Structure formats: structure tokens, C-alpha cells
XYZ file of N, CA and C in Angstrom:
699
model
N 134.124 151.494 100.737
C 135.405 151.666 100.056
C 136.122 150.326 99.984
N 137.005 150.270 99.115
C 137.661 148.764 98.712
C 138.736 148.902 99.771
N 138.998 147.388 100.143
C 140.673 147.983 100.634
C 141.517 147.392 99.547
N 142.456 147.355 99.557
C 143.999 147.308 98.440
C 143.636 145.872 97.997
N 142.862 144.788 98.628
C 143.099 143.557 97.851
C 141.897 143.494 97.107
N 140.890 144.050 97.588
C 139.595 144.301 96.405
C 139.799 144.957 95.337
N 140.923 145.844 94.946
C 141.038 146.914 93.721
C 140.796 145.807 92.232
N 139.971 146.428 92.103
C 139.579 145.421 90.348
C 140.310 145.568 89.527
N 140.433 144.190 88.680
C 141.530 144.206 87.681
C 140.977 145.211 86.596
N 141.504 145.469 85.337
C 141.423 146.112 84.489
C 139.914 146.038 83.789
N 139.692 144.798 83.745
C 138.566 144.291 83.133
C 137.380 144.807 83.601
N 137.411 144.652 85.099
C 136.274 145.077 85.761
C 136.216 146.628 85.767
N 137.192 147.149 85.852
C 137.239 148.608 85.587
C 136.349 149.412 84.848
N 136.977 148.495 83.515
C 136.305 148.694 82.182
C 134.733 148.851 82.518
N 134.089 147.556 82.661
C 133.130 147.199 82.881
C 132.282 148.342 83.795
N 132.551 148.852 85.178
C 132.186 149.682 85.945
C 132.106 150.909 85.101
N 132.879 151.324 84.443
C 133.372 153.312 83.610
C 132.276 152.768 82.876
N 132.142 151.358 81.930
C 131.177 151.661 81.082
C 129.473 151.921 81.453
N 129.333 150.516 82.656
C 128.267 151.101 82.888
C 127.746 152.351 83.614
N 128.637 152.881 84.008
C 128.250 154.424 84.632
C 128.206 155.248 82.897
N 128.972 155.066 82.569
C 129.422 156.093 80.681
C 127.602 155.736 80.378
N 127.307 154.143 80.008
C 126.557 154.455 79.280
C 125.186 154.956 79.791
N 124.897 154.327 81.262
C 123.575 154.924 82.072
C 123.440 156.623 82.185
N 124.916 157.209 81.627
C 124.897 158.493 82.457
C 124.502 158.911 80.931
N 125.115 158.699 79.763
C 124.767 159.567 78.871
C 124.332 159.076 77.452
N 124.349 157.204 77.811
C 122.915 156.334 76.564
C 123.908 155.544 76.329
N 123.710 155.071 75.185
C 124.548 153.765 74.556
C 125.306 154.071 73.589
N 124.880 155.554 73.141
C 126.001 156.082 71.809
C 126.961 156.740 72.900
N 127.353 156.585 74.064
C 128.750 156.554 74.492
C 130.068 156.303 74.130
N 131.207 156.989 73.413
C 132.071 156.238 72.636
C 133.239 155.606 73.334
N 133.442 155.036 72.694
C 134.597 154.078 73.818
C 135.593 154.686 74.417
N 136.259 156.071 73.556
C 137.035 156.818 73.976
C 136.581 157.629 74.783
N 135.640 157.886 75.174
C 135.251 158.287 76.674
C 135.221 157.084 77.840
N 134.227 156.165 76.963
C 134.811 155.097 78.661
C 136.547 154.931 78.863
N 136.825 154.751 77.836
C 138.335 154.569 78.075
C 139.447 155.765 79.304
N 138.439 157.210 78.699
C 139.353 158.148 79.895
C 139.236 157.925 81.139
N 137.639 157.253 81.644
C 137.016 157.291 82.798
C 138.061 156.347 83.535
N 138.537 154.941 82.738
C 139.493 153.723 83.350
C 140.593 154.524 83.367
N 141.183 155.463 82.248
C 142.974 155.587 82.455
C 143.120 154.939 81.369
N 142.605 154.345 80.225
C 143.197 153.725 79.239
C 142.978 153.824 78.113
N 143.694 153.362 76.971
C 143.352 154.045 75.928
C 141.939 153.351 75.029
N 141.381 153.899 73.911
C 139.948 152.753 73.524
C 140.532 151.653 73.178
N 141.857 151.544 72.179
C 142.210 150.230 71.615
C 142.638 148.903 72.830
N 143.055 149.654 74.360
C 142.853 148.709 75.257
C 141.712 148.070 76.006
N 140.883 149.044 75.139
C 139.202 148.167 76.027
C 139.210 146.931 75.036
N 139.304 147.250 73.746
C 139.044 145.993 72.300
C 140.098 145.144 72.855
N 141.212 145.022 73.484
C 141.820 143.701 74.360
C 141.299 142.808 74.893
N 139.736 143.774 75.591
C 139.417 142.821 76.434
C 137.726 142.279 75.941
N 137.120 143.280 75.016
C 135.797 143.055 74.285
C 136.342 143.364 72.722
N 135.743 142.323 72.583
C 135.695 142.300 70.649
C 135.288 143.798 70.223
N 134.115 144.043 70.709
C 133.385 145.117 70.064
C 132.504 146.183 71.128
N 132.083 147.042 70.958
C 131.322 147.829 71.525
C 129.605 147.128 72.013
N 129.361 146.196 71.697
C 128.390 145.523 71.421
C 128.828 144.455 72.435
N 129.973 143.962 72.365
C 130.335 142.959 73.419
C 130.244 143.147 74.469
N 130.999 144.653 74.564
C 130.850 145.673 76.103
C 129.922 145.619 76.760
N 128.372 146.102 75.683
C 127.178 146.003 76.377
C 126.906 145.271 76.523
N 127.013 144.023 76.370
C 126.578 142.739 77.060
C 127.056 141.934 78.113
N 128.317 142.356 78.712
C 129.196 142.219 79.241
C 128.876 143.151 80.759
N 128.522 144.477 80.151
C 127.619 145.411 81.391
C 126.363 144.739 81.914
N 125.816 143.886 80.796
C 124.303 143.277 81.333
C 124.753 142.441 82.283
N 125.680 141.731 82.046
C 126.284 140.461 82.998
C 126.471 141.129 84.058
N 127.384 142.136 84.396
C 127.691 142.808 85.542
C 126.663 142.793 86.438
N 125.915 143.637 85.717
C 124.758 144.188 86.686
C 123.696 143.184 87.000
N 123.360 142.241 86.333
C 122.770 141.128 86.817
C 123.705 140.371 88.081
N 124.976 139.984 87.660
C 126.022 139.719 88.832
C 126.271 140.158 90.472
N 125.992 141.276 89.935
C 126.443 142.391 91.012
C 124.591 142.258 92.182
N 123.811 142.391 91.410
C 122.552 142.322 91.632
C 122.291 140.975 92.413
N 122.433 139.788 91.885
C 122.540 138.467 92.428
C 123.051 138.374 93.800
N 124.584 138.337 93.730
C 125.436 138.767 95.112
C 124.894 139.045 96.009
N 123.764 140.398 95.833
C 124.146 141.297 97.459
C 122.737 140.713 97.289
N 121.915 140.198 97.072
C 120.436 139.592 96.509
C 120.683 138.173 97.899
N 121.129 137.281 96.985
C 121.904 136.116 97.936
C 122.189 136.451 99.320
N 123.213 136.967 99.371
C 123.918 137.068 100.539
C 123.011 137.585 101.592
N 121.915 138.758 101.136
C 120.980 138.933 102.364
C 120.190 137.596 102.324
N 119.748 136.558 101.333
C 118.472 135.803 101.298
C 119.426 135.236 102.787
N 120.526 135.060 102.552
C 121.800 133.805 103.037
C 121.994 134.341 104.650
N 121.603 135.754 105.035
C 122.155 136.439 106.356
C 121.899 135.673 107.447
N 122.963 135.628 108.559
C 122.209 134.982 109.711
C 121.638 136.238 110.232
N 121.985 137.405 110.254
C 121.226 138.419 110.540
C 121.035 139.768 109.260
N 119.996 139.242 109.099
C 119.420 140.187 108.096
C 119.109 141.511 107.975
N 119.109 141.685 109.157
C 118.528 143.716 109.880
C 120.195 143.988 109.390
N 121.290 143.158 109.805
C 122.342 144.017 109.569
C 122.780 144.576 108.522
N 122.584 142.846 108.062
C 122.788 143.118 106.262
C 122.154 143.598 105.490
N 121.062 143.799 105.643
C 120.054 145.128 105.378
C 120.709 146.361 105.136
N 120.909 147.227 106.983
C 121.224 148.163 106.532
C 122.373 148.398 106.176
N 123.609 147.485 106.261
C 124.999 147.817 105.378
C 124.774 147.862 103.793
N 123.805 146.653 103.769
C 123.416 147.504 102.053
C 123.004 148.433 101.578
N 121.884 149.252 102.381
C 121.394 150.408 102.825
C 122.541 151.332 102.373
N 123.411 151.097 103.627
C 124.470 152.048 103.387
C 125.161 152.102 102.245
N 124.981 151.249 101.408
C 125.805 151.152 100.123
C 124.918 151.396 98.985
N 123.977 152.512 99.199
C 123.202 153.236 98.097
C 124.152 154.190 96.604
N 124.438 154.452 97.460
C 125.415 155.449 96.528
C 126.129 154.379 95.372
N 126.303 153.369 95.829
C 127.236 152.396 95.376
C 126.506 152.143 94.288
N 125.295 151.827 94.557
C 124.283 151.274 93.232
C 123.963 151.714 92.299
N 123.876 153.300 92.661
C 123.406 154.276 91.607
C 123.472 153.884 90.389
N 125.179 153.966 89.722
C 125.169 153.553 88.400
C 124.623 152.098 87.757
N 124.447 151.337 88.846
C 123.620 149.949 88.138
C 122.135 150.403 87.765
N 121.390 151.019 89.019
C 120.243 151.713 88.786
C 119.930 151.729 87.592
N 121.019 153.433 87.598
C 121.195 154.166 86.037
C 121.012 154.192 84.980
N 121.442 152.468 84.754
C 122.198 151.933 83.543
C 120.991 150.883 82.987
N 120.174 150.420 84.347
C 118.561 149.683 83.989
C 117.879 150.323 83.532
N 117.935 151.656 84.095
C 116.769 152.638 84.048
C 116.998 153.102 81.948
N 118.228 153.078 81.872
C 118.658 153.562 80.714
C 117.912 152.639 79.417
N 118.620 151.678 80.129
C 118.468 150.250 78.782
C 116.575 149.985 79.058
N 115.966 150.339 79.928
C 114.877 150.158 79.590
C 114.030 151.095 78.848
N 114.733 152.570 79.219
C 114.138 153.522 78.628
C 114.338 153.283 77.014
N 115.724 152.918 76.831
C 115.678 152.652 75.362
C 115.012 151.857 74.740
N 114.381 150.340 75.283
C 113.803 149.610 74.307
C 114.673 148.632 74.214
N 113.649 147.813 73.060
C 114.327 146.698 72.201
C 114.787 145.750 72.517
N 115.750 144.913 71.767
C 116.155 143.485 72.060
C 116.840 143.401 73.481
N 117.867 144.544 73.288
C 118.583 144.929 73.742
C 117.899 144.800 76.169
N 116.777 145.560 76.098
C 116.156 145.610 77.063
C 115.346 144.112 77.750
N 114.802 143.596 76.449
C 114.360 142.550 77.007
C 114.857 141.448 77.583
N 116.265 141.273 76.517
C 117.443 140.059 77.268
C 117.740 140.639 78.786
N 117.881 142.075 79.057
C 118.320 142.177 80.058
C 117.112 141.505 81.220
N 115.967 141.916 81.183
C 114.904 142.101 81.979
C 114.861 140.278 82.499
N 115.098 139.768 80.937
C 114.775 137.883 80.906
C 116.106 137.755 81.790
N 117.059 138.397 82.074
C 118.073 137.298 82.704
C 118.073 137.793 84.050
N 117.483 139.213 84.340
C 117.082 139.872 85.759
C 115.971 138.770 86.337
N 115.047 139.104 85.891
C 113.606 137.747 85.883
C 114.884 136.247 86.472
N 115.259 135.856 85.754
C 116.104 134.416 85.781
C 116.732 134.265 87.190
N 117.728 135.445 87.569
C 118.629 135.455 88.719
C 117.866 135.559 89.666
N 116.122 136.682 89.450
C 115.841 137.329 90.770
C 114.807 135.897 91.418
N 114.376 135.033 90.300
C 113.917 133.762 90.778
C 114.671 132.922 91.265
N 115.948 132.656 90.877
C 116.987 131.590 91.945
C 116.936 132.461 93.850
N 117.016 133.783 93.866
C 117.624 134.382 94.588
C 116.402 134.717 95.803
N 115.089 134.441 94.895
C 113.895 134.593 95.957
C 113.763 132.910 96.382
N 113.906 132.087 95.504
C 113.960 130.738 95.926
C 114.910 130.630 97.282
N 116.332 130.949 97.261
C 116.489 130.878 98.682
C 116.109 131.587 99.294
N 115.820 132.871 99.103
C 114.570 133.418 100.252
C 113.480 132.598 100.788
N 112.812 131.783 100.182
C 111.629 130.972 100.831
C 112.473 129.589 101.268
N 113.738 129.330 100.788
C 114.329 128.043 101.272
C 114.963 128.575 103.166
N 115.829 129.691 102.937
C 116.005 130.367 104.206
C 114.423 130.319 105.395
N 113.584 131.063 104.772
C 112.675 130.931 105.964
C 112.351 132.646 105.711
N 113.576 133.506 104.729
C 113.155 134.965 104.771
C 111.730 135.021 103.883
N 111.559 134.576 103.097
C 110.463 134.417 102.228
C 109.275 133.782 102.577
N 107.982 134.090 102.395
C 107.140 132.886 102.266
C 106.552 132.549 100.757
N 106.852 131.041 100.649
C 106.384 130.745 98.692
C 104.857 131.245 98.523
N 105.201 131.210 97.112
C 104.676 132.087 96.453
C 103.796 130.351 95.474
N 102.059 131.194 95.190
C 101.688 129.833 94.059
C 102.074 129.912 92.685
N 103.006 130.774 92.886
C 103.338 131.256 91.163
C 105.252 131.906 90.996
N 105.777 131.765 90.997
C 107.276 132.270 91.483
C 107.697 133.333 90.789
N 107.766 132.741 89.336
C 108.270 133.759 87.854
C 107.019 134.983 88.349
N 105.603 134.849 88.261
C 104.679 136.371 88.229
C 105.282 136.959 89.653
N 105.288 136.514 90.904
C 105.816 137.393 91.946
C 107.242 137.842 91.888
N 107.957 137.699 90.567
C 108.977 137.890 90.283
C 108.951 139.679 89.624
N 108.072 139.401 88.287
C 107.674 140.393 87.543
C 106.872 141.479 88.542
N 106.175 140.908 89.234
C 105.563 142.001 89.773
C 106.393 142.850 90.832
N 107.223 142.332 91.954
C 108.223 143.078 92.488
C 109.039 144.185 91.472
N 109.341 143.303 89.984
C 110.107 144.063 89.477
C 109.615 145.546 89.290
N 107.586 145.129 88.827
C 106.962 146.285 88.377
C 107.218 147.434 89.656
N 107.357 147.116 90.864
C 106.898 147.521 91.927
C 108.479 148.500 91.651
N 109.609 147.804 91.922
C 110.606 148.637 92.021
C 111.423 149.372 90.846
N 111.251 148.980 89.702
C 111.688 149.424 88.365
C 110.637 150.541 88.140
N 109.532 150.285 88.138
C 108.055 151.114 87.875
C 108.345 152.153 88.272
N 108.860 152.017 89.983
C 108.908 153.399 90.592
C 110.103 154.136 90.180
N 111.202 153.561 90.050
C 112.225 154.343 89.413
C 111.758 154.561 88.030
N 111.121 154.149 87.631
C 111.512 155.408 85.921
C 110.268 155.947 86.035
N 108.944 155.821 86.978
C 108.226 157.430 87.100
C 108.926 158.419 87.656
N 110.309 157.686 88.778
C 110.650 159.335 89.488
C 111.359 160.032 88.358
N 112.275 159.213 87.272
C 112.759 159.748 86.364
C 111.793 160.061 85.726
N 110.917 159.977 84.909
C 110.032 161.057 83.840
C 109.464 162.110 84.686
N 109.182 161.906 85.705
C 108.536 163.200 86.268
C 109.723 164.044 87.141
N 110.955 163.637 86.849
C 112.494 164.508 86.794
C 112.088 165.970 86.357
N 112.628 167.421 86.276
C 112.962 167.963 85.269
C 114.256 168.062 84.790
N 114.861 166.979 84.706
C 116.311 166.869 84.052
C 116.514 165.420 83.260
N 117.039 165.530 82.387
C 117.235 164.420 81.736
C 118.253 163.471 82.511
N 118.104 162.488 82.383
C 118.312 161.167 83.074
C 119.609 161.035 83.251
N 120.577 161.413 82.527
C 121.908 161.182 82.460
C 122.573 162.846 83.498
N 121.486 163.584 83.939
C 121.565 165.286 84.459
C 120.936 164.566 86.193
N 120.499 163.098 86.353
C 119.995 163.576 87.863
C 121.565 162.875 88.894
N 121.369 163.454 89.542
C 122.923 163.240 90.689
C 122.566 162.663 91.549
N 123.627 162.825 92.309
C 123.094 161.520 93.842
C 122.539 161.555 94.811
N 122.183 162.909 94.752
C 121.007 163.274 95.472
C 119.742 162.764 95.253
N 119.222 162.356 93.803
C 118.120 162.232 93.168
C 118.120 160.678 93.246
N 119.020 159.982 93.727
C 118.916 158.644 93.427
C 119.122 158.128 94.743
N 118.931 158.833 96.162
C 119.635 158.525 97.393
C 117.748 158.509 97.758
N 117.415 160.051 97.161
C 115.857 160.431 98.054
C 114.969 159.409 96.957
N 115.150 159.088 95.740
C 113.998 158.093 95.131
C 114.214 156.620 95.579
N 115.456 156.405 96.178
C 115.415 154.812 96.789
C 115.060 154.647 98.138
N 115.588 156.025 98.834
C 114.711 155.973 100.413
C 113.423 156.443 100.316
N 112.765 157.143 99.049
C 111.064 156.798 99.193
C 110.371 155.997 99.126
N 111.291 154.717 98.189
C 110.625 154.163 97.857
C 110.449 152.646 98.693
N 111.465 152.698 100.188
C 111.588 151.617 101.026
C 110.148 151.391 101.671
N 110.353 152.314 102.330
C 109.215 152.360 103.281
C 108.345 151.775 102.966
N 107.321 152.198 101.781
C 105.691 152.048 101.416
C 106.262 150.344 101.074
N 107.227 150.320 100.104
C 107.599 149.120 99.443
C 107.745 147.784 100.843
N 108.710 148.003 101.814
C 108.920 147.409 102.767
C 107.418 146.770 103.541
N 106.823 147.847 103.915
C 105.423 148.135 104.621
C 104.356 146.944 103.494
N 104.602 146.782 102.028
C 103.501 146.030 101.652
C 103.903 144.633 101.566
N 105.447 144.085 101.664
C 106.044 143.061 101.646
C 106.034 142.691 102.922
N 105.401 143.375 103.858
C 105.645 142.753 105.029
C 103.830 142.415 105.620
N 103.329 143.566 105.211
C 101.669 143.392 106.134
C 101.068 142.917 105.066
N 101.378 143.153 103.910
C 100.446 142.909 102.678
C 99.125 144.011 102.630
N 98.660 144.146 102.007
C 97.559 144.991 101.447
C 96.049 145.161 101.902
N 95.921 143.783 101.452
C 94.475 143.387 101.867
C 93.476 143.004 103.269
N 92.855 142.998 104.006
C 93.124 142.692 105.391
C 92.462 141.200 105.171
N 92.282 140.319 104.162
C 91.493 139.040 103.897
C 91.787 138.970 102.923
N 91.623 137.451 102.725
C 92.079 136.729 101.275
C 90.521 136.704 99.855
N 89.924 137.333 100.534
C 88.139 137.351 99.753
C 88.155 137.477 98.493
N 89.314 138.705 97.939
C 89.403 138.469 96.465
C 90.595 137.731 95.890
N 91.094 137.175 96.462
C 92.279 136.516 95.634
C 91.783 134.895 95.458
N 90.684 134.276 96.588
C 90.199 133.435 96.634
C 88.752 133.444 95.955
N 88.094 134.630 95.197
C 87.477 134.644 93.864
C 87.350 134.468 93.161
N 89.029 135.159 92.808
C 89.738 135.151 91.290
C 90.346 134.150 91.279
N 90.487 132.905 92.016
C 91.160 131.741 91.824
C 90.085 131.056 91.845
N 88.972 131.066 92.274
C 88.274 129.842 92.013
C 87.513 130.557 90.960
N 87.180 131.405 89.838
C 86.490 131.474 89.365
C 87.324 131.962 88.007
N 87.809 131.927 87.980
C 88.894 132.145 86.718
C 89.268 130.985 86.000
N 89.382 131.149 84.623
C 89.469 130.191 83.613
C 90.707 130.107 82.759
N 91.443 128.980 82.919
C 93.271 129.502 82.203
C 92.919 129.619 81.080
N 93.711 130.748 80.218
C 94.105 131.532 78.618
C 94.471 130.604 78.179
N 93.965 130.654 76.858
C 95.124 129.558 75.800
C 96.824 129.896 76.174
N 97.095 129.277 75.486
C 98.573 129.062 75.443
C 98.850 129.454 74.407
N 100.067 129.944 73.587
C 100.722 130.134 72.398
C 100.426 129.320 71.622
N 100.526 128.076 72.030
C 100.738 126.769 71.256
C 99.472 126.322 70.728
N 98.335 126.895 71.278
C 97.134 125.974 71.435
C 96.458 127.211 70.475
N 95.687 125.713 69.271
C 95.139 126.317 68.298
C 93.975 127.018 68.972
N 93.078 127.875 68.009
C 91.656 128.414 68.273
C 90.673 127.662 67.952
N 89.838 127.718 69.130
C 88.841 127.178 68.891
C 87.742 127.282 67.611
N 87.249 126.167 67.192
C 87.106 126.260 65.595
C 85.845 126.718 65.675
N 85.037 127.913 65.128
C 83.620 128.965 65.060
C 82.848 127.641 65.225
N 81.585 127.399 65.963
C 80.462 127.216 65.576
C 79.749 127.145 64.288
N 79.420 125.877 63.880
C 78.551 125.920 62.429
C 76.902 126.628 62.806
N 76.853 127.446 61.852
C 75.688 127.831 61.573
C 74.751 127.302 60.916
N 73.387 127.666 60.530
C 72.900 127.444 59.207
C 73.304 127.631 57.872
N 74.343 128.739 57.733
C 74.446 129.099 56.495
C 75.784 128.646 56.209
N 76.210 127.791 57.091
C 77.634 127.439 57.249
C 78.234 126.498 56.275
N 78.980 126.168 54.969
C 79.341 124.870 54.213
C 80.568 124.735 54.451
N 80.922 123.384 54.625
C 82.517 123.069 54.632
C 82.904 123.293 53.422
N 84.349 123.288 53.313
C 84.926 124.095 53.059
C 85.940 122.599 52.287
N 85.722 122.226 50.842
C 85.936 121.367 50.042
C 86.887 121.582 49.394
N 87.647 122.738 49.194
C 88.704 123.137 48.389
C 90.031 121.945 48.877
């Protein structure tokens, strides 16, 4: 709970009603509903965002923000078990950020990918001081152990949602308390012992693997044949 000097200004308000409005019931949310959720009217949200479009981008910031913070501050803990579980304890709290990922990914599009590229962006500064702290150990690749955590914890939230029987904006906090405490454990347990009991295949596939072209890099030009003539035009 906040005490009296944490109470958020208007702005942030906004920002919070919307991203709960739009995770809970999509992006065709109309402003005059986020607006009841703050206490204010829609033409006072356009005070503070140009447009409905601004809003949502403005929610992406949040939740990347908000995400960063409590990200940091554990990489940063002198004691980490604590700050652990006070974040722990502040499940409920997250829900609607959850929500609102789970949403914008379910939807798609431009819209999803900026988010994912600037999640990717923050969650690499934020594991970097993890391995600068000593909580981390580096990684030979930073950005892929980036994506792949993500797969690990995003993945699992939107299978528990499709295999829901309620639509996404219908599961409560019950549903979002028991899919984040299932998903510690196993998750915790492979970040900590790792998987494999030897390095046999990862030291395979690194020495015997050959790097992909690049975007940039033309194709290699066919083999001439016998029946092959250049090409004089």
C-alpha cells in the first residue's frame, strides 16, 4: 500500500486505469471508461495524451519502467532473499502489468513488437548489473539469454492463459497469484542448477556449428555447370 507521499499524480493514475482498462478488456477500451476508473472526465485524459494512441504508448513506457525498477533494485540488493520475497509479496501488484503484456502480445503487430524490442533493451541493461553485482553469471551471448528467459516466462503465461476456460480479460487474481507461484519454482530450480549435468552438448554445438548469413550478406552465387552461359544482357 502507498503511504500519503507516494499517492500518484494524475498522470500516473491515468496511466495505471489504462493499463489495467486495456489488459482487462483489449485496446478498443474507450477512454471514457479509463477515465471513470481515475475519477475524471475523457477530455481530461487528452490534457495529458494527445491521443488514444499516445496513451498506449505511454502504458508501454510504464510497464517497461515499472519492470526495470523492481528488476534493478533486486540486481542492486545487499540482500536479495529479502528483496525477493517483498517482491514476492507484491504479486497482486503486478497483475495488471502481466495483463496488459499478455494482452498486447496476444494482439500482434507493430504495436507488440516495439513493446517486446524495448522489454529485450531494459531486461539487458538490468541482467548486465546482475552479472556486474556478482547475482548473475555472464552469459557468451547477452541479447539470446535475454529472449530466451523471456520465452521461459512470457511462454508460460500465455499457455496458462489459452488453456484458461475464460477469456483473458474474465481471469481474476486468483488465476494470476497460482500461474506466477507455478511458475517460480521449476523456473527458479533451472536458473539456479541448470539442466544438463555436463557441458557435452553445448560444447558440440559450439564447436561444430557454422554462423548464418547475415541480412546484409549477399547469396552465395550457384555453381557453374556445364550447361551454364553467362549471362550478357
Amino acid at each position: 500500500m502507498r503511504s500519503p507521499a507516494d499517492v500518484p499524480d494524475t498522470r500516473t493514475r491515468i496511466l495505471e486505469a489504462a493499463v489495467n482498462r486495456f489488459g482487462q478488456d483489449g485496446f478498443d477500451a474507450s477512454l471514457r471508461a479509463i477515465a471513470a476508473d481515475v475519477g475524471v472526465s475523457a477530455p481530461a485524459i487528452l490534457k495529458h495524451f494527445d491521443s488514444k494512441e499516445e496513451l498506449r504508448r505511454a502504458c508501454d513506457e510504464h510497464v517497461v519502467d515499472v519492470t526495470r525498477k523492481y528488476k534493478t533494485e533486486a540486481m542492486r540488493s545487499a540482500d536479495l532473499r529479502a528483496t525477493f520475497l517483498t517482491q514476492m509479496a507484491m504479486v497482486d501488484e503486478f497483475q495488471p502489468l502481466i495483463r496488459y503484456v499478455v494482452r498486447s502480445l496476444m494482439n500482434g503487430g507493430d504495436a507488440a513488437r516495439n513493446l517486446l524490442t524495448d522489454m529485450y533493451g531494459e531486461a539487458e541493461r538490468w541482467m548486465a548489473e546482475g552479472v556486474r553485482t556478482g547475482v548473475m553469471r555472464p552469459s557468451r551471448d547477452e541479447r539470446a539469454r535475454v529472449k530466451l528467459t523471456f520465452s521461459i516466462s512470457l511462454g508460460w503465461m500465455l499457455q496458462s492463459v489459452l488453456m484458461a476456460d475464460k477469456e483473458l480479460g474474465e481471469l481474476d487474481a486468483d488465476f494470476w497469484r497460482q500461474t506466477t507461484h507455478e511458475l517460480m519454482p521449476p523456473a527458479l530450480e533451472l536458473y539456479t542448477h541448470g539442466l544438463l549435468t555436463d557441458s557435452t552438448l553445448l560444447d558440440a554445438y559450439v564447436s561444430d556449428r557454422t554462423e548464418p548469413l547475415s541480412d546484409s550478406d549477399p547469396p552465395a552465387d550457384p555453381p557453374a555447370g556445364p550447361d551454364t552461359t553467362p549471362d550478357t544482357a
